[in-house]
């Protein structure tokens, strides 16, 4: 197995255990919001996770009972993993090894009280699986899409595979990083599909791919189109983004009254040739540590604990989608968002002739 | 002194001290970003703070040296306080008592290594002070503005008082809460001033008042107008917003490559008559605990520790504004924001005839 980084720090929640009693409760409340009860995991499932070398955690995110709607409970599974074969292995071998790895992560929990996973999100890798039909689940699988019908253009895409085993939707990456030498715009294009939301059997979902999480408007437009869960499959490393990771997807859940699912890769991957990062530092053979830490954020400002920073894992969140509208009604952000004002302001500001409203104050 | 809530939890950072050694460093890094060194506080200043019963903390937020620009270092002081007189005291007495309290908080640090405070933000209360000219500082003071020249309309306003001792700018609240029975729109109006940015001797500043922090577009429009520091004077209580507090202003600093200053009130305030919150719960005589926890967030994703949850305090942040452009250049969020796309999408979405882009995916 490539890229395990054994000496890395495992994660914040483990460390917080050093704080005891009521103080721990308070720290947890301020940092994570209300506490979500764990879902029971059977001994069988624990053994499977242990022999498969992946972490397995599950939390239940409840909503208040309503008089006119029944609860709308769905189970989300977020899978984070490291690469299985080294980066120098033939591409098909790398892909096939990942498929086998997902088979372990996705299918084993089916035998357990985790039964009934209804939606699965994979971190950003270039492959695709098709257990949807067999197991009655919706899968979101990030791929690198070669558009053979359209001039061989490449897109950074996530496909939605329905319970019928077919690709029932696709979302493409709206915002492409231009960070130092890491400029992905040299090999694929910005999406021209806008902000599609997919109505599945289990709720309305959208996919904000990777670097798009840095853009609050991107999350917001998916939410304005009705998304109840927005997935953010990512592949990002510590030095660049770790202090941002717990902030951005969670802020999006809060601001937009929806669930967000932030999924990241794990491990440190070695490449055969050195490359630079355009930051004035020496060339290197890895990107740094992909810190995992996948989590689910709820519209009420709470969030689940993270998966580990160092190990493969499956995070289950059993969520009641009624919480979206309940929070929307209670906090009123949607009602007070003054969308027309911003439509006008952003239109003005995107004009090359726009002069910022700066007033001399001295 | 009214409303001190002695049994309350003091704050997260105190509790984190239970975690030791390298693990503490890692937890701090993930939760707060890079560590900002403390500014030295003299024994005199410590004594003043102790006798004045306020906390005094200071941090330095550096940027990298540049070849063509000198550092642009300014000192920000964020003052959080509880009310001094009870809510039943005559309004003029309440105001005057607050003025005296600010005199202690603002002026005493002048005698110390904290000398040279260049900008001061007060949490949201209805008063105003005028030490600006005497001490060469810019003051941001939230007030309830009675527009006597315009039909006696009331605005929720923050004035900017320049070093000349004059009001050199004003910003009004763009988003008014509609939360249960707490509907401020029954006594003041939404701003019609847009998103003004004020160019002061010490940098370009803007003020996002209170509930406006829940709206990412609000922060963004101030930033698009060039704000380098956005102040968020707030008055907010635990049950409603505490798990959001560390997220929203910080996300705004990250997404918009600027500093944000989140300032909150402290204490629990008693009112003579019961009132309801429109949440189905019994009537009560207080809003809950205003949890303080004021902090400064930097564009690189880092933030200072908070002031206490329970005590008055002054938080000094000595920041190098060059960090804004440095982060903007390095992360590229501004360059990749696709503002035109969102100007069009939000214009479409704000049309009452707009149909959300929901695609059947089963």
XYZ file of C-alpha atoms in Angstrom:
724
model
C 0.000 0.000 0.000
C 1.445 3.322 -1.076
C 1.781 6.512 0.854
C 0.767 5.645 4.385
C 2.188 8.268 6.621
C 2.435 6.598 9.956
C 3.983 9.412 11.936
C 1.202 11.898 11.144
C -1.080 13.389 13.758
C -4.350 11.392 13.760
C -6.804 14.204 14.296
C -8.322 16.799 16.581
C -11.073 14.721 18.219
C -8.637 12.115 19.508
C -6.604 14.883 21.103
C -9.658 16.562 22.639
C -10.154 13.473 24.813
C -7.474 14.926 27.110
C -10.086 17.479 28.177
C -12.457 15.976 30.698
C -15.947 16.293 32.111
C -18.255 19.248 31.559
C -15.422 21.248 30.039
C -15.116 18.675 27.268
C -18.830 19.031 26.597
C -18.487 22.787 26.299
C -15.449 22.641 24.021
C -17.235 20.129 21.845
C -20.364 22.273 21.686
C -18.473 25.411 20.653
C -16.332 23.594 18.090
C -18.856 21.090 16.679
C -22.339 22.244 17.692
C -24.783 19.815 19.252
C -23.503 16.272 19.697
C -24.786 13.675 17.262
C -25.255 10.201 18.728
C -23.159 7.411 17.273
C -24.838 4.712 15.232
C -24.320 1.277 16.753
C -21.667 -0.728 14.926
C -21.803 -4.495 15.272
C -18.778 -6.568 16.198
C -18.867 -8.101 12.729
C -18.634 -4.693 11.121
C -15.826 -3.700 13.450
C -13.925 -6.843 12.488
C -14.445 -6.166 8.804
C -13.149 -2.641 9.178
C -10.173 -3.881 11.140
C -9.235 -6.621 8.693
C -9.845 -4.223 5.795
C -7.740 -1.559 7.503
C -10.324 1.176 7.330
C -11.967 3.289 9.973
C -15.745 3.016 10.316
C -17.752 5.712 12.076
C -21.420 6.566 12.026
C -23.541 9.393 13.431
C -27.209 10.207 13.444
C -28.258 13.808 12.717
C -31.842 14.244 13.813
C -34.472 16.882 13.116
C -37.548 17.859 15.109
C -40.749 15.899 14.486
C -43.225 17.746 12.254
C -47.001 17.572 12.147
C -47.411 17.511 8.371
C -44.272 15.786 7.130
C -42.763 12.475 8.106
C -39.005 12.356 8.751
C -36.936 12.123 5.587
C -34.037 10.020 6.748
C -31.230 9.074 4.395
C -27.870 7.512 5.021
C -24.810 9.097 3.509
C -21.539 7.218 3.292
C -18.396 9.225 2.622
C -15.410 7.136 1.639
C -11.887 8.472 2.004
C -8.940 6.477 0.853
C -5.354 6.526 -0.168
C -4.111 5.247 -3.467
C -3.527 1.496 -3.492
C -0.859 1.104 -6.154
C 2.142 3.409 -6.427
C 1.899 6.371 -8.815
C 4.313 4.596 -11.143
C 2.050 1.569 -11.733
C 0.209 1.352 -15.075
C -2.961 3.461 -14.926
C -5.323 0.526 -15.458
C -3.728 -1.324 -12.548
C -4.078 1.713 -10.297
C -7.735 2.014 -11.240
C -8.534 -1.661 -10.771
C -6.847 -1.704 -7.380
C -8.995 1.242 -6.299
C -12.133 -0.551 -7.502
C -11.269 -3.531 -5.324
C -10.587 -1.272 -2.379
C -13.991 0.421 -2.768
C -15.621 -2.994 -2.931
C -14.334 -3.593 0.578
C -15.356 -0.209 1.917
C -18.747 0.051 0.272
C -19.989 -3.491 0.416
C -18.899 -4.804 3.751
C -20.936 -2.399 5.834
C -24.012 -3.781 4.052
C -23.808 -6.871 6.234
C -24.036 -4.820 9.378
C -26.316 -2.397 11.210
C -24.944 0.111 8.734
C -27.279 -1.584 6.268
C -29.218 0.742 4.094
C -26.567 3.149 2.945
C -28.409 5.274 0.465
C -25.782 7.516 -0.948
C -22.054 7.152 -1.270
C -19.511 9.804 -2.083
C -15.995 8.983 -3.120
C -13.074 11.347 -2.763
C -11.740 12.751 -5.967
C -10.044 10.050 -7.995
C -10.366 9.133 -11.601
C -12.503 6.055 -11.554
C -16.012 4.868 -11.308
C -17.845 1.935 -9.790
C -21.193 0.373 -10.379
C -22.607 -1.262 -7.287
C -25.583 1.089 -7.442
C -28.133 -1.247 -8.967
C -27.123 -4.340 -7.052
C -27.420 -2.612 -3.713
C -30.038 0.047 -4.380
C -27.743 2.953 -3.665
C -26.870 6.194 -5.412
C -23.150 6.628 -6.014
C -21.320 9.864 -6.663
C -18.085 9.092 -8.391
C -15.543 11.727 -9.403
C -13.850 10.995 -12.708
C -11.669 12.668 -15.288
C -14.069 12.821 -18.212
C -12.822 12.603 -21.782
C -15.486 14.144 -23.983
C -15.015 11.960 -27.053
C -18.086 13.359 -28.753
C -16.859 16.918 -28.377
C -13.321 17.387 -29.617
C -11.774 15.230 -26.891
C -12.084 17.999 -24.327
C -11.302 16.897 -20.756
C -13.563 17.795 -17.861
C -13.220 17.299 -14.139
C -16.532 15.594 -13.506
C -18.533 13.761 -10.901
C -21.116 11.313 -12.192
C -24.258 10.354 -10.336
C -25.056 6.669 -10.711
C -28.672 5.912 -9.900
C -30.205 2.847 -8.337
C -30.895 1.654 -11.876
C -27.145 1.265 -12.397
C -27.091 4.027 -14.996
C -25.332 7.370 -15.044
C -28.296 9.626 -14.274
C -26.459 12.906 -13.977
C -23.149 14.656 -14.164
C -21.682 17.743 -12.575
C -18.509 19.419 -13.711
C -15.974 21.476 -11.810
C -16.799 25.178 -11.898
C -13.638 26.655 -10.420
C -10.188 25.525 -11.467
C -7.220 26.213 -9.190
C -4.512 28.542 -10.329
C -2.097 28.046 -7.481
C 1.596 28.442 -8.253
C 2.705 25.707 -10.616
C -0.383 23.692 -9.783
C -2.513 25.033 -12.594
C -5.100 22.445 -13.554
C -6.488 24.745 -16.231
C -3.759 23.467 -18.529
C -5.480 20.124 -18.814
C -9.213 20.570 -18.353
C -11.904 23.196 -18.779
C -14.241 25.117 -16.488
C -17.734 23.641 -16.472
C -20.351 25.215 -18.693
C -23.180 23.278 -17.065
C -23.922 25.788 -14.324
C -25.212 24.386 -11.037
C -27.338 21.320 -11.682
C -29.185 19.693 -8.818
C -30.233 16.051 -9.078
C -33.476 14.803 -7.717
C -32.819 11.251 -6.532
C -35.064 8.807 -4.705
C -33.429 9.974 -1.517
C -33.411 13.761 -1.857
C -31.988 16.564 -3.967
C -28.224 16.508 -4.270
C -25.482 18.564 -5.891
C -21.736 18.219 -6.267
C -19.314 21.068 -5.691
C -16.040 19.644 -6.913
C -12.803 20.186 -4.977
C -11.482 23.782 -5.260
C -15.050 25.028 -5.754
C -15.402 24.840 -1.961
C -13.398 28.080 -1.693
C -16.169 29.939 -3.513
C -19.222 30.762 -1.371
C -21.249 31.729 -4.457
C -20.738 28.273 -5.904
C -22.287 26.568 -2.858
C -25.014 29.151 -2.801
C -26.075 28.663 -6.399
C -26.430 24.914 -5.840
C -28.565 25.671 -2.794
C -30.690 28.185 -4.695
C -31.389 25.385 -7.143
C -32.733 23.357 -4.255
C -29.889 21.111 -3.132
C -30.436 19.494 0.261
C -27.055 17.775 0.303
C -23.994 19.189 -1.428
C -21.031 16.868 -1.807
C -17.515 18.206 -1.998
C -15.144 15.510 -3.221
C -11.650 16.930 -2.727
C -7.975 16.057 -2.879
C -6.074 18.578 -0.822
C -2.943 18.749 1.307
C -2.038 20.180 4.686
C 0.217 23.097 3.996
C -2.262 24.515 1.535
C -5.607 24.097 3.139
C -5.924 22.206 6.407
C -6.949 25.137 8.644
C -9.593 25.997 6.023
C -10.996 22.485 5.766
C -13.261 22.583 8.809
C -14.456 26.074 7.939
C -15.533 26.192 4.326
C -17.960 23.293 3.829
C -19.404 23.998 7.242
C -19.957 27.654 6.495
C -21.700 26.562 3.301
C -24.068 24.305 5.250
C -24.887 27.153 7.624
C -25.303 29.888 5.032
C -27.396 27.727 2.731
C -29.535 25.623 5.052
C -28.318 22.317 3.645
C -26.069 19.391 4.470
C -22.549 19.390 3.088
C -20.281 16.374 2.790
C -16.573 17.168 2.658
C -14.507 14.202 1.506
C -10.743 14.245 1.167
C -8.013 11.862 0.068
C -5.492 10.323 2.475
C -1.795 9.656 2.345
C 1.423 10.971 0.883
C 2.095 10.003 -2.713
C 5.537 9.745 -4.220
C 6.227 10.576 -7.845
C 9.317 9.425 -9.758
C 10.343 12.915 -10.929
C 10.761 16.127 -9.006
C 8.402 19.018 -9.619
C 8.104 22.564 -8.331
C 5.211 24.444 -6.744
C 5.961 27.949 -7.974
C 6.494 29.096 -4.393
C 10.231 29.673 -4.442
C 10.899 26.480 -2.517
C 13.010 23.528 -3.702
C 11.556 20.939 -6.065
C 10.046 17.870 -4.446
C 8.556 14.471 -5.299
C 5.285 14.652 -3.416
C 2.428 17.131 -2.931
C 2.519 16.838 0.845
C 0.150 14.881 3.037
C -3.474 14.458 1.950
C -5.018 14.814 5.368
C -8.350 13.000 5.009
C -10.541 14.416 7.828
C -13.776 13.898 5.906
C -16.886 15.140 7.703
C -20.547 16.007 7.295
C -21.884 19.446 8.247
C -25.525 20.062 9.081
C -27.641 23.157 8.339
C -27.974 23.962 12.042
C -24.247 24.655 12.381
C -23.348 21.295 13.872
C -21.019 18.783 12.271
C -19.907 15.212 12.727
C -16.425 14.352 13.936
C -13.878 13.785 11.184
C -12.471 10.605 9.829
C -8.784 10.163 10.572
C -6.022 12.283 9.009
C -4.022 9.176 8.181
C -6.191 6.155 7.452
C -8.795 5.026 4.944
C -12.299 5.300 6.306
C -16.031 5.243 5.814
C -18.116 7.905 7.522
C -21.826 7.200 7.779
C -24.227 10.036 8.498
C -27.866 9.195 8.965
C -29.513 12.553 8.429
C -33.073 13.796 8.489
C -33.437 16.136 5.511
C -36.313 17.890 7.260
C -33.622 19.761 9.154
C -32.915 21.874 6.050
C -36.292 23.538 5.907
C -36.597 23.688 9.680
C -33.378 25.671 9.932
C -34.307 27.813 6.948
C -37.579 28.728 8.645
C -35.951 29.356 11.980
C -32.876 31.400 11.040
C -34.321 33.224 8.066
C -31.123 33.600 6.076
C -32.893 32.753 2.834
C -35.657 35.230 3.541
C -33.160 37.990 4.304
C -30.616 37.329 1.575
C -31.567 40.300 -0.662
C -30.662 38.337 -3.763
C -31.778 41.137 -6.092
C -29.361 43.548 -4.448
C -26.457 41.159 -5.049
C -27.567 40.290 -8.566
C -27.292 44.001 -9.345
C -24.096 44.576 -7.371
C -22.280 41.615 -8.879
C -23.438 42.577 -12.373
C -22.040 46.054 -11.797
C -18.838 44.730 -10.247
C -18.189 42.317 -13.107
C -18.158 45.191 -15.608
C -14.522 46.007 -16.480
C -15.403 49.700 -16.060
C -16.684 49.213 -12.500
C -15.156 51.536 -9.937
C -15.230 50.103 -6.399
C -17.212 52.155 -3.881
C -14.270 53.509 -1.902
C -14.877 56.702 0.070
C -12.116 58.850 1.427
C -12.434 58.889 5.194
C -9.789 61.282 6.457
C -22.127 45.732 37.106
C -25.019 44.025 35.382
C -25.200 40.616 33.902
C -21.923 38.929 34.751
C -22.379 35.239 34.358
C -19.759 33.793 36.640
C -20.525 30.133 36.179
C -20.087 30.217 32.409
C -17.401 28.300 30.549
C -14.512 30.692 29.848
C -13.519 29.549 26.396
C -11.987 26.914 24.154
C -8.338 27.969 24.298
C -8.149 27.713 28.082
C -9.502 24.182 27.840
C -7.088 23.205 25.071
C -4.215 23.669 27.516
C -5.053 20.184 28.820
C -3.552 18.862 25.594
C 0.226 18.827 25.803
C 3.367 18.913 23.709
C 3.482 18.385 19.944
C -0.131 17.238 19.943
C -1.206 20.648 21.258
C 0.720 22.274 18.425
C -1.087 20.112 15.881
C -4.534 20.717 17.339
C -3.837 24.434 17.399
C -2.629 24.411 13.800
C -5.706 22.582 12.508
C -8.144 24.710 14.520
C -6.440 28.120 14.305
C -3.895 27.995 11.490
C -0.368 29.249 12.062
C 0.370 30.563 15.549
C 0.606 34.319 15.930
C 3.130 35.529 18.506
C 1.807 37.464 21.458
C 2.574 41.141 21.765
C 4.470 41.912 24.965
C 2.244 43.434 27.617
C 3.946 45.475 30.317
C 3.300 44.944 34.011
C 1.651 48.370 34.112
C -0.805 47.399 31.418
C -1.523 44.111 33.136
C -2.287 45.982 36.350
C -4.577 48.404 34.573
C -6.487 45.570 32.986
C -6.743 43.802 36.309
C -7.972 46.827 38.218
C -10.323 47.722 35.341
C -11.581 44.139 35.265
C -10.978 43.564 31.576
C -8.922 41.025 29.713
C -6.074 42.319 27.557
C -4.563 40.191 24.809
C -2.448 41.065 21.800
C -1.157 39.152 18.781
C 1.018 40.004 15.830
C -0.077 38.747 12.390
C 2.873 39.026 10.048
C 3.212 38.909 6.287
C 6.205 38.023 4.133
C 8.650 40.803 3.285
C 8.205 42.167 -0.232
C 10.741 43.729 -2.582
C 8.592 46.626 -3.812
C 6.295 47.402 -0.867
C 7.143 48.124 2.730
C 5.073 46.357 5.429
C 1.705 48.023 6.082
C 1.303 47.381 9.777
C -1.765 48.601 11.639
C -3.020 47.857 15.093
C -6.622 46.878 15.548
C -8.273 46.964 18.962
C -11.530 45.069 19.369
C -13.421 45.932 22.539
C -16.003 43.579 23.939
C -18.015 44.527 26.990
C -21.108 43.906 28.993
C -23.576 46.597 29.837
C -22.620 48.616 32.898
C -25.986 49.787 34.205
C -29.011 47.497 34.393
C -31.469 47.527 31.496
C -33.947 49.371 33.712
C -31.709 52.418 34.257
C -32.569 55.588 32.314
C -31.115 55.403 28.802
C -28.817 58.393 29.235
C -27.308 56.836 32.355
C -26.747 53.548 30.572
C -25.017 55.372 27.727
C -22.829 57.529 29.953
C -21.757 54.538 31.991
C -20.682 52.777 28.795
C -18.725 55.848 27.732
C -16.793 55.777 30.984
C -16.178 52.082 30.594
C -14.764 52.597 27.099
C -12.528 55.339 28.454
C -10.894 52.721 30.626
C -10.616 50.115 27.888
C -9.509 52.383 25.067
C -7.287 54.842 26.820
C -5.356 52.897 29.357
C -3.523 50.692 26.898
C -2.097 53.918 25.427
C 0.331 54.113 28.346
C 1.764 50.714 27.562
C 3.582 48.745 24.871
C 0.111 48.565 23.296
C 0.731 52.213 22.378
C -0.267 53.125 18.891
C -3.663 51.514 18.557
C -4.783 52.654 15.191
C -8.279 51.358 14.897
C -10.850 50.433 17.453
C -14.050 48.511 16.996
C -16.779 48.467 19.562
C -19.349 45.752 19.858
C -22.849 46.693 18.894
C -24.327 49.114 21.400
C -26.099 52.340 20.876
C -23.508 54.918 21.687
C -20.549 56.736 20.319
C -17.315 58.118 21.627
C -14.841 60.679 20.408
C -11.298 59.981 21.514
C -10.264 59.769 17.890
C -8.683 63.178 17.486
C -6.996 63.286 20.855
C -5.266 59.964 20.326
C -4.903 59.804 16.541
C -7.047 56.728 16.155
C -9.962 55.743 13.946
C -13.010 54.564 15.879
C -15.813 52.401 14.569
C -18.847 52.914 16.762
C -22.161 51.129 16.252
C -25.159 53.312 16.985
C -28.903 53.354 16.517
C -29.247 56.235 14.073
C -32.316 58.464 14.105
C -32.497 60.080 10.678
C -34.007 63.414 11.725
C -33.544 64.925 8.283
C -35.436 62.083 6.648
C -38.766 61.402 8.269
C -37.253 60.155 11.532
C -36.402 56.794 10.034
C -34.212 54.618 12.254
C -31.154 52.832 10.920
C -28.809 50.339 12.485
C -25.567 52.123 11.744
C -21.868 52.086 12.462
C -20.069 55.405 12.195
C -16.416 55.810 11.353
C -14.785 58.574 13.350
C -11.549 59.763 11.777
C -8.386 61.046 13.395
C -9.777 64.544 12.874
C -12.487 63.762 15.424
C -15.220 63.958 12.792
C -17.647 61.344 11.522
C -15.987 60.533 8.201
C -18.228 57.682 7.133
C -21.212 55.571 7.977
C -22.292 52.064 7.121
C -25.771 50.712 7.667
C -26.980 47.193 8.346
C -27.827 45.357 5.135
C -29.535 42.257 6.512
C -32.096 42.420 9.267
C -32.866 39.312 11.314
C -36.289 37.735 11.099
C -35.865 35.127 13.773
C -38.972 34.083 15.673
C -40.246 36.997 17.710
C -36.916 38.714 17.378
C -37.801 40.724 14.291
C -35.741 43.885 14.197
C -37.399 44.936 10.959
C -40.247 46.340 13.031
C -38.057 49.173 14.229
C -35.413 49.937 11.627
C -34.851 49.665 7.900
C -32.503 47.738 5.614
C -29.614 49.878 4.410
C -29.878 51.494 1.015
C -26.218 52.525 1.011
C -24.854 49.357 -0.545
C -21.362 48.290 0.487
C -19.231 51.364 1.132
C -15.543 50.951 1.876
C -13.689 53.687 3.726
C -10.173 54.651 2.885
C -8.559 55.676 6.171
C -4.970 56.655 6.934
C -4.432 53.086 8.019
C -6.031 51.068 5.230
C -9.382 50.376 3.577
C -12.081 49.257 5.975
C -15.718 48.187 5.851
C -18.341 47.290 8.424
C -20.623 44.281 8.101
C -23.081 44.807 10.918
C -24.206 41.899 13.122
C -26.590 39.487 11.331
C -24.962 40.419 8.007
C -22.212 37.947 8.925
C -24.556 35.101 7.963
C -24.573 36.297 4.356
C -21.439 35.388 2.381
C -22.433 37.760 -0.442
C -22.436 40.686 1.971
C -18.824 40.073 2.994
C -17.903 39.488 -0.595
C -19.331 42.739 -1.889
C -17.361 44.710 0.720
C -14.255 42.855 -0.399
C -14.968 43.481 -4.080
C -15.054 47.174 -3.182
C -11.547 46.798 -1.841
C -11.913 46.298 1.913
C -8.754 45.041 3.604
C -10.357 44.802 7.039
C -14.057 44.071 7.550
C -15.425 44.649 11.035
C -18.381 42.696 12.297
C -19.794 44.312 15.432
C -22.328 41.825 16.815
C -24.567 41.114 19.772
C -25.421 37.440 19.731
C -26.192 34.675 22.203
C -25.121 31.066 22.674
C -28.150 29.017 21.838
C -28.602 30.847 18.580
C -25.186 31.162 17.132
C -22.168 30.089 19.145
C -21.111 27.106 17.002
C -21.349 29.432 13.974
C -19.290 32.223 15.509
C -15.847 30.815 14.773
C -16.881 29.799 11.277
C -18.545 32.705 9.525
C -16.180 35.663 9.917
C -13.265 33.331 9.381
C -14.717 31.897 6.212
C -15.223 35.465 5.015
C -11.546 36.290 5.614
C -10.503 33.182 3.676
C -12.903 33.564 0.769
C -12.194 37.265 0.343
C -8.494 37.632 1.093
C -9.020 40.166 3.854
C -8.923 40.501 7.625
C -12.164 40.195 9.537
C -12.778 41.378 13.086
C -15.634 39.636 14.881
C -16.673 41.492 18.029
C -19.431 40.322 20.347
C -21.096 41.520 23.510
C -20.648 39.809 26.907
C -22.968 38.934 29.730
C -26.558 38.018 30.475
C -28.976 40.927 30.628
C -32.162 40.902 32.639
C -35.293 42.747 31.548
C -38.166 43.670 33.840
C -40.879 42.067 31.702
C -41.089 38.629 30.196
C -40.950 38.190 26.431
C -41.213 35.266 24.047
C -38.943 34.074 21.258
C -41.507 32.583 18.920
C -39.965 29.151 19.387
C -42.714 27.486 21.377
C -40.734 27.768 24.593
C -41.832 29.590 27.754
C -41.465 33.355 28.043
C -38.287 34.592 29.696
C -36.595 37.767 30.924
C -33.243 37.487 29.163
C -31.930 36.719 25.687
C -29.456 34.174 26.968
C -25.745 34.624 27.426
C -23.867 36.984 25.096
C -20.739 34.885 24.763
C -18.081 37.448 23.807
C -15.323 35.390 22.131
C -14.204 38.252 19.891
C -11.409 37.372 17.473
C -9.543 38.485 14.373
C -9.291 36.239 11.307
C -6.550 36.613 8.728
C -6.741 36.079 4.958
C -4.408 33.075 5.135
C -6.932 31.047 7.132
C -5.350 31.663 10.511
C -7.027 33.458 13.399
C -6.165 34.850 16.799
C -7.406 33.223 19.990
C -10.696 34.596 21.311
C -11.333 36.937 24.134
C -13.170 35.331 27.041
C -16.793 34.183 26.897
C -17.542 35.896 30.193
C -15.466 39.001 30.737
C -14.925 42.425 29.193
C -11.811 42.559 27.087
C -9.603 44.316 24.587
C -8.066 42.272 21.804
C -5.168 43.867 19.960
C -4.136 42.526 16.573
C -1.089 44.023 14.954
C -1.563 43.015 11.335
C 0.416 43.528 8.155
C -2.132 44.384 5.462
C 0.287 43.155 2.813
C -0.970 39.680 3.724
C -4.217 40.382 1.836
C -2.651 40.733 -1.577
C -0.058 38.072 -0.873
C -2.781 35.522 -0.145
C -4.872 36.711 -3.067
C -1.910 36.153 -5.391
C -1.070 32.799 -3.889
C -4.497 31.127 -3.612
C -6.099 32.694 -6.652
C -9.680 32.721 -5.373
C -10.286 36.195 -6.779
C -8.885 35.219 -10.157
C -11.045 32.113 -10.318
C -14.292 33.525 -8.915
C -16.199 33.699 -12.235
C -18.084 36.755 -11.074
C -19.858 37.151 -14.411
C -21.311 33.668 -14.143
C -22.777 34.446 -10.728
C -23.984 37.902 -11.742
C -26.012 36.135 -14.438
C -27.102 33.222 -12.254
C -28.225 35.409 -9.363
C -30.038 37.746 -11.743
C -31.878 34.755 -13.160
C -32.546 33.258 -9.723
C -33.947 36.511 -8.342
C -36.623 36.575 -11.049
C -39.926 35.388 -9.520
C -40.394 33.199 -12.623
C -37.076 31.418 -12.133
C -37.301 27.638 -12.127
C -34.434 25.993 -10.209
C -32.212 23.696 -12.269
C -33.398 20.398 -10.815
C -32.892 17.312 -12.966
C -34.639 14.029 -12.366
C -32.006 11.459 -11.609
C -33.870 8.191 -11.313
